[in-house]
Amino acid sequence: MPLRRRLKARSQSPPKRSASGSPSPRRDGLDNVDDGEFDNMLAPASMNIGLEEAKRVRNDFRSSCLNRATTCAVSGEGEPWCPGPPTGPGVQACHIVPQQHYHLYPSADRHHVDDDTPVEDSPRRLREAWQHTWNPRNGILLMKHLHEFFDARLFSIHPLTLRIRVFVPCNALARFNVQKASVPATTDRKALRYHYEMCCIENMAAERPILDAGSPSEGKKATSGTGTPFDARTDLPVTPSPPKISQETLLETAWRKKRKRFY
């Protein structure tokens, strides 16, 4: 896949410090991100984006998100207590479709001859998907801890009703379940749908009990020497019926699996 990482510049001047010895606060009101932000920033190889251009795109995304909202879309928190910054500390601009997954951005446009071509083989579609990912319509403001939960797909926002759906029994999220999120009217509902559907798929799989797939000898009999795991097979080993499991046990099992993957 023609994707590549945008590496951070080797030499960067440290942030200016005040007389107290602490770095000067950001004027845009948003929290600083991790130092390795550009290590995780992806872009199509054909775009040849430099570090300065990447900084401009990132800053434009953040400032545009601030122009559309000033508080957390879920909790409503983050208002500043003094004039100056547009929002208080702890508020971050969050991608709905993660920028690392830009090539999966949903698109309904079907007006080009290469629309049937896989997205990884179309430089135009890759470029458009990357641009959509950094469009402010793909962004919402979230408190820092809710940003982490959102990226981990522990909760989502329904694309039609804008109701918050919590997928794990986490006390930090439970109070927001079924509440209505406050998102700008111009937010891309296709991006919200993508995030919501991915949350449903991942959390349904987490609740699924582990089943016995059969013995290795049965697996060898079912596949010929030239076959692959993707070949059509009619003699799959019989999977035993899963035992009856209470809802509480399913929720606890799902939460343990999500915690192990998240932490």
Coordinates of C-alpha atoms in Angstrom, one line a residue:
M1 CA 0.0 0.0 0.0
P2 CA 1.5 3.4 -1.0
L3 CA 1.5 4.9 2.5
R4 CA 4.4 6.2 4.4
R5 CA 5.1 7.8 7.8
R6 CA 5.9 11.4 8.2
L7 CA 9.0 11.5 10.5
K8 CA 9.7 14.3 12.9
A9 CA 12.6 16.6 12.1
R10 CA 15.8 15.6 13.7
S11 CA 16.6 18.9 15.3
Q12 CA 13.9 21.0 16.9
S13 CA 14.3 24.0 19.2
P14 CA 12.9 23.4 22.6
P15 CA 9.8 25.3 23.7
K16 CA 10.5 28.7 25.2
R17 CA 10.3 28.7 29.0
S18 CA 9.0 31.5 31.2
A19 CA 10.7 32.8 34.3
S20 CA 9.0 30.1 36.3
G21 CA 10.8 27.4 34.3
S22 CA 7.6 26.0 32.7
P23 CA 6.9 26.0 29.0
S24 CA 4.7 28.9 27.7
P25 CA 1.0 27.8 27.3
R26 CA -0.5 27.3 24.0
R27 CA -2.6 30.2 22.7
D28 CA -5.0 28.1 20.7
G29 CA -6.5 26.6 23.8
L30 CA -5.8 23.0 22.8
D31 CA -3.6 20.6 24.7
N32 CA -0.2 19.7 23.3
V33 CA -0.1 16.3 21.7
D34 CA 2.6 13.7 22.1
D35 CA 6.1 14.5 21.0
G36 CA 5.9 11.7 18.5
E37 CA 2.9 13.1 16.7
F38 CA 4.5 13.2 13.3
D39 CA 6.0 9.8 13.7
N40 CA 2.4 8.5 13.5
M41 CA 1.2 10.8 10.7
L42 CA 0.6 9.0 7.5
A43 CA 0.1 10.4 3.9
P44 CA 0.1 9.0 0.4
A45 CA 3.6 8.5 -0.9
S46 CA 2.6 10.3 -4.1
M47 CA 1.8 13.6 -2.3
N48 CA 5.3 14.1 -1.0
I49 CA 4.3 16.2 2.0
G50 CA 7.1 17.8 3.9
L51 CA 7.2 18.5 7.7
E52 CA 6.2 22.2 7.3
E53 CA 3.2 21.3 5.2
A54 CA 2.2 18.6 7.7
K55 CA 2.4 21.2 10.5
R56 CA 0.2 23.6 8.5
V57 CA -2.4 20.9 7.9
R58 CA -2.5 19.9 11.6
N59 CA -2.8 23.5 12.8
D60 CA -5.5 24.3 10.3
F61 CA -7.5 21.2 11.4
R62 CA -7.2 22.3 15.1
S63 CA -8.1 25.9 14.5
S64 CA -11.1 24.9 12.3
C65 CA -12.4 22.6 15.0
L66 CA -12.2 25.4 17.5
N67 CA -14.1 27.7 15.2
R68 CA -16.9 25.1 15.1
A69 CA -17.1 24.3 18.8
T70 CA -15.5 25.4 22.1
T71 CA -16.4 22.6 24.6
C72 CA -16.3 18.8 24.7
A73 CA -18.9 17.2 22.4
V74 CA -19.7 14.5 25.0
S75 CA -19.4 16.1 28.5
G76 CA -19.9 19.7 27.6
E77 CA -16.9 20.6 29.7
G78 CA -13.8 22.6 28.8
E79 CA -15.0 26.2 29.0
P80 CA -12.3 28.7 29.8
W81 CA -12.6 30.7 33.0
C82 CA -10.7 33.7 31.8
P83 CA -10.7 35.8 28.6
G84 CA -8.2 34.8 26.0
P85 CA -8.1 31.2 25.1
P86 CA -11.2 29.9 23.2
T87 CA -11.4 26.8 25.4
G88 CA -10.0 25.5 28.6
P89 CA -7.1 23.0 29.1
G90 CA -7.8 19.3 28.6
V91 CA -9.8 19.8 25.3
Q92 CA -8.4 18.2 22.2
A93 CA -9.3 18.1 18.5
C94 CA -10.2 14.5 17.7
H95 CA -10.4 12.7 14.3
I96 CA -13.5 10.7 13.9
V97 CA -11.9 8.5 11.3
P98 CA -8.3 8.2 12.6
Q99 CA -5.7 9.9 10.4
Q100 CA -3.7 6.7 10.4
H101 CA -6.7 5.0 8.7
Y102 CA -7.2 7.7 6.1
H103 CA -7.4 5.2 3.3
L104 CA -10.6 3.8 4.8
Y105 CA -12.4 7.1 4.8
P106 CA -16.0 6.5 3.5
S107 CA -16.8 8.2 0.2
A108 CA -20.1 8.2 -1.7
D109 CA -18.7 9.9 -4.8
R110 CA -18.8 7.7 -7.9
H111 CA -18.1 10.0 -10.8
H112 CA -14.6 8.9 -11.9
V113 CA -13.4 6.0 -14.1
D114 CA -11.2 4.7 -11.3
D115 CA -13.9 4.4 -8.7
D116 CA -14.0 0.6 -9.1
T117 CA -10.2 0.5 -8.6
P118 CA -9.0 -0.5 -5.1
V119 CA -8.3 2.7 -3.2
E120 CA -4.7 1.6 -2.6
D121 CA -4.1 1.5 -6.4
S122 CA -5.6 5.0 -7.1
P123 CA -3.5 8.0 -6.2
R124 CA -6.4 10.3 -6.7
R125 CA -8.7 8.4 -4.3
L126 CA -5.8 8.2 -1.7
R127 CA -5.2 11.9 -1.9
E128 CA -9.0 12.7 -1.6
A129 CA -9.3 10.3 1.4
W130 CA -6.3 11.9 3.1
Q131 CA -7.8 15.4 2.5
H132 CA -11.2 14.3 3.9
T133 CA -9.5 12.9 7.0
W134 CA -7.9 16.3 7.8
N135 CA -11.1 18.2 7.0
P136 CA -12.7 19.8 10.1
R137 CA -15.9 17.9 9.2
N138 CA -14.0 14.8 10.4
G139 CA -13.2 16.4 13.7
I140 CA -14.9 16.9 17.1
L141 CA -13.6 18.4 20.4
L142 CA -13.2 15.9 23.3
M143 CA -11.7 16.0 26.7
K144 CA -8.3 14.2 26.8
H145 CA -9.5 11.1 28.5
L146 CA -12.6 10.8 26.4
H147 CA -10.4 11.3 23.3
E148 CA -8.5 8.1 24.3
F149 CA -11.7 6.2 24.9
F150 CA -13.1 7.3 21.5
D151 CA -9.9 6.2 19.7
A152 CA -10.1 2.9 21.5
R153 CA -13.7 2.5 20.3
L154 CA -15.1 2.1 23.8
F155 CA -17.9 4.4 22.9
S156 CA -19.3 6.1 19.8
I157 CA -21.9 8.6 18.6
H158 CA -24.9 7.4 16.5
P159 CA -24.7 9.0 13.1
L160 CA -28.5 9.8 12.9
T161 CA -29.7 10.4 16.4
L162 CA -26.3 11.6 17.8
R163 CA -27.0 9.5 20.9
I164 CA -23.9 8.3 22.7
R165 CA -23.5 4.6 22.9
V166 CA -21.1 3.1 25.5
F167 CA -19.9 -0.4 24.7
V168 CA -18.1 -1.3 27.9
P169 CA -19.1 -1.2 31.6
C170 CA -16.7 1.6 32.4
N171 CA -17.8 4.1 35.2
A172 CA -16.0 6.9 33.5
L173 CA -18.3 6.5 30.5
A174 CA -21.6 5.1 31.9
R175 CA -23.1 8.5 32.7
F176 CA -22.9 9.5 29.1
N177 CA -24.8 6.5 27.7
V178 CA -27.8 7.4 25.5
Q179 CA -27.2 11.1 26.1
K180 CA -27.1 13.3 23.0
A181 CA -23.7 14.6 21.9
S182 CA -23.2 18.2 20.9
V183 CA -21.6 18.1 17.5
P184 CA -21.6 20.8 14.8
A185 CA -24.3 20.5 12.1
T186 CA -21.6 20.2 9.4
T187 CA -20.0 17.1 11.0
D188 CA -19.6 14.4 8.3
R189 CA -22.3 11.8 9.2
K190 CA -20.5 9.2 7.0
A191 CA -17.4 9.5 9.3
L192 CA -19.6 9.1 12.4
R193 CA -21.3 6.0 10.8
Y194 CA -17.9 4.5 10.0
H195 CA -16.8 4.9 13.6
Y196 CA -20.1 3.6 15.0
E197 CA -20.1 0.5 12.8
M198 CA -16.5 -0.3 13.7
C199 CA -17.3 0.0 17.4
C200 CA -20.2 -2.4 16.9
I201 CA -18.1 -4.9 15.0
E202 CA -15.2 -4.9 17.5
N203 CA -17.3 -5.1 20.6
M204 CA -19.6 -7.8 19.2
A205 CA -16.4 -9.8 18.6
A206 CA -15.1 -9.1 22.1
E207 CA -18.3 -10.6 23.6
R208 CA -18.1 -13.7 21.5
P209 CA -17.1 -16.8 23.6
I210 CA -14.0 -18.7 22.5
L211 CA -15.1 -21.8 20.6
D212 CA -13.2 -25.1 20.0
A213 CA -12.3 -25.0 16.3
G214 CA -11.5 -28.7 16.1
S215 CA -8.4 -30.8 16.3
P216 CA -5.3 -30.1 14.0
S217 CA -5.8 -33.5 12.3
E218 CA -9.4 -32.5 11.3
G219 CA -8.1 -29.2 9.9
K220 CA -5.5 -31.0 7.8
K221 CA -8.1 -33.4 6.3
A222 CA -10.3 -30.5 5.4
T223 CA -7.7 -28.7 3.2
S224 CA -5.8 -30.2 0.3
G225 CA -2.1 -29.7 -0.2
T226 CA -2.6 -26.9 -2.7
G227 CA -5.5 -25.2 -1.0
T228 CA -5.4 -22.0 1.1
P229 CA -7.4 -20.9 4.1
F230 CA -9.6 -18.8 1.7
D231 CA -10.5 -21.7 -0.6
A232 CA -14.1 -22.9 -0.6
R233 CA -14.5 -25.8 1.8
T234 CA -17.5 -28.0 2.4
D235 CA -16.1 -30.4 5.0
L236 CA -15.3 -28.0 7.9
P237 CA -15.0 -29.6 11.3
V238 CA -18.2 -29.3 13.3
T239 CA -18.1 -26.6 15.9
P240 CA -19.8 -27.6 19.2
S241 CA -22.6 -25.4 20.5
P242 CA -21.5 -22.8 22.9
P243 CA -22.5 -23.2 26.5
K244 CA -25.2 -20.9 28.0
I245 CA -23.5 -17.8 29.4
S246 CA -25.1 -15.1 31.5
Q247 CA -25.2 -11.5 30.3
E248 CA -23.1 -10.4 33.3
T249 CA -20.4 -12.9 32.4
L250 CA -20.4 -11.8 28.7
L251 CA -20.0 -8.1 29.7
E252 CA -17.2 -9.0 32.2
T253 CA -15.4 -11.1 29.5
A254 CA -15.7 -8.3 26.9
W255 CA -14.4 -5.7 29.3
R256 CA -11.3 -7.8 30.2
K257 CA -10.5 -8.3 26.6
K258 CA -10.9 -4.6 25.8
R259 CA -8.8 -3.6 28.7
K260 CA -6.0 -6.0 27.7
R261 CA -6.0 -4.6 24.2
F262 CA -6.3 -0.9 25.3
Y263 CA -3.7 -1.0 28.0

